[in-house]
């Protein structure tokens, strides 16, 4: 089984994510196609590791710097009331973090985010393109 974050041709990757670009420390930023939390992104480690403890100290430092930069961009672009962060990996064993903007009185406010059983929110191609462009500009990538 190929890793959807390592294999740029992976069909599941293209169904779920839009690649924005490489961040300064080698991570890749993606916009989730399911935008039930407007502005939601994923930062995937540039090297294949299944667990955070497998990362070298330099990889961890760089990865979390990339995560922080992406989260700051999300905050500045979409103005959520809080950002939730999630590292799971049961189904996709590659270190990646979901950056999920949360809005007061919005979906799942006050609770952890979870997609199972929720209706997907998809955008138009133009809206995705605008979001990707906004992240690229904000992050200088």
PDB file of C-alpha atoms in Angstrom, residues 5 13-21 28-35 37-43 77-78 98-99 121 123 127-136 139:
ATOM      1  CA  UNK A   5       1.392  11.778   1.362  1.00  0.00           C
ATOM      2  CA  UNK A  13      -4.837  12.071  -2.058  1.00  0.00           C
ATOM      3  CA  UNK A  14      -6.304  13.811  -5.112  1.00  0.00           C
ATOM      4  CA  UNK A  15      -9.845  12.983  -4.019  1.00  0.00           C
ATOM      5  CA  UNK A  16      -9.393  14.461  -0.520  1.00  0.00           C
ATOM      6  CA  UNK A  17      -6.712  17.158  -0.757  1.00  0.00           C
ATOM      7  CA  UNK A  18      -5.412  20.030  -2.847  1.00  0.00           C
ATOM      8  CA  UNK A  19      -1.662  20.583  -2.588  1.00  0.00           C
ATOM      9  CA  UNK A  20      -0.758  24.180  -1.781  1.00  0.00           C
ATOM     10  CA  UNK A  21       3.032  23.801  -1.696  1.00  0.00           C
ATOM     11  CA  UNK A  28       3.705  20.042   2.466  1.00  0.00           C
ATOM     12  CA  UNK A  29       0.592  22.129   2.991  1.00  0.00           C
ATOM     13  CA  UNK A  30      -2.765  20.853   1.726  1.00  0.00           C
ATOM     14  CA  UNK A  31      -6.282  22.292   1.680  1.00  0.00           C
ATOM     15  CA  UNK A  32      -8.903  19.692   2.528  1.00  0.00           C
ATOM     16  CA  UNK A  33     -11.626  19.482  -0.087  1.00  0.00           C
ATOM     17  CA  UNK A  34     -14.127  18.954   2.739  1.00  0.00           C
ATOM     18  CA  UNK A  35     -14.422  22.484   4.082  1.00  0.00           C
ATOM     19  CA  UNK A  37     -14.620  23.962   8.941  1.00  0.00           C
ATOM     20  CA  UNK A  38     -13.802  26.854   6.600  1.00  0.00           C
ATOM     21  CA  UNK A  39     -10.061  27.214   6.078  1.00  0.00           C
ATOM     22  CA  UNK A  40      -9.162  23.668   7.184  1.00  0.00           C
ATOM     23  CA  UNK A  41      -5.731  22.503   6.109  1.00  0.00           C
ATOM     24  CA  UNK A  42      -3.282  19.661   6.674  1.00  0.00           C
ATOM     25  CA  UNK A  43       0.489  19.902   7.130  1.00  0.00           C
ATOM     26  CA  UNK A  77      -7.099  34.561   6.614  1.00  0.00           C
ATOM     27  CA  UNK A  78     -10.259  33.118   8.194  1.00  0.00           C
ATOM     28  CA  UNK A  98      -5.046  18.694  10.723  1.00  0.00           C
ATOM     29  CA  UNK A  99      -5.380  22.411  11.401  1.00  0.00           C
ATOM     30  CA  UNK A 121     -19.020  20.859   2.463  1.00  0.00           C
ATOM     31  CA  UNK A 123     -16.534  24.556  -2.658  1.00  0.00           C
ATOM     32  CA  UNK A 127     -13.283  29.040  -4.314  1.00  0.00           C
ATOM     33  CA  UNK A 128     -10.640  26.335  -3.847  1.00  0.00           C
ATOM     34  CA  UNK A 129      -8.283  28.186  -6.189  1.00  0.00           C
ATOM     35  CA  UNK A 130      -8.800  31.403  -4.210  1.00  0.00           C
ATOM     36  CA  UNK A 131      -8.126  29.625  -0.902  1.00  0.00           C
ATOM     37  CA  UNK A 132      -4.951  28.016  -2.264  1.00  0.00           C
ATOM     38  CA  UNK A 133      -3.783  31.395  -3.615  1.00  0.00           C
ATOM     39  CA  UNK A 134      -4.497  33.072  -0.254  1.00  0.00           C
ATOM     40  CA  UNK A 135      -2.443  30.479   1.636  1.00  0.00           C
ATOM     41  CA  UNK A 136       0.393  30.699  -0.895  1.00  0.00           C
ATOM     42  CA  UNK A 139       3.034  31.931   3.516  1.00  0.00           C
TER      43      UNK A 139
END
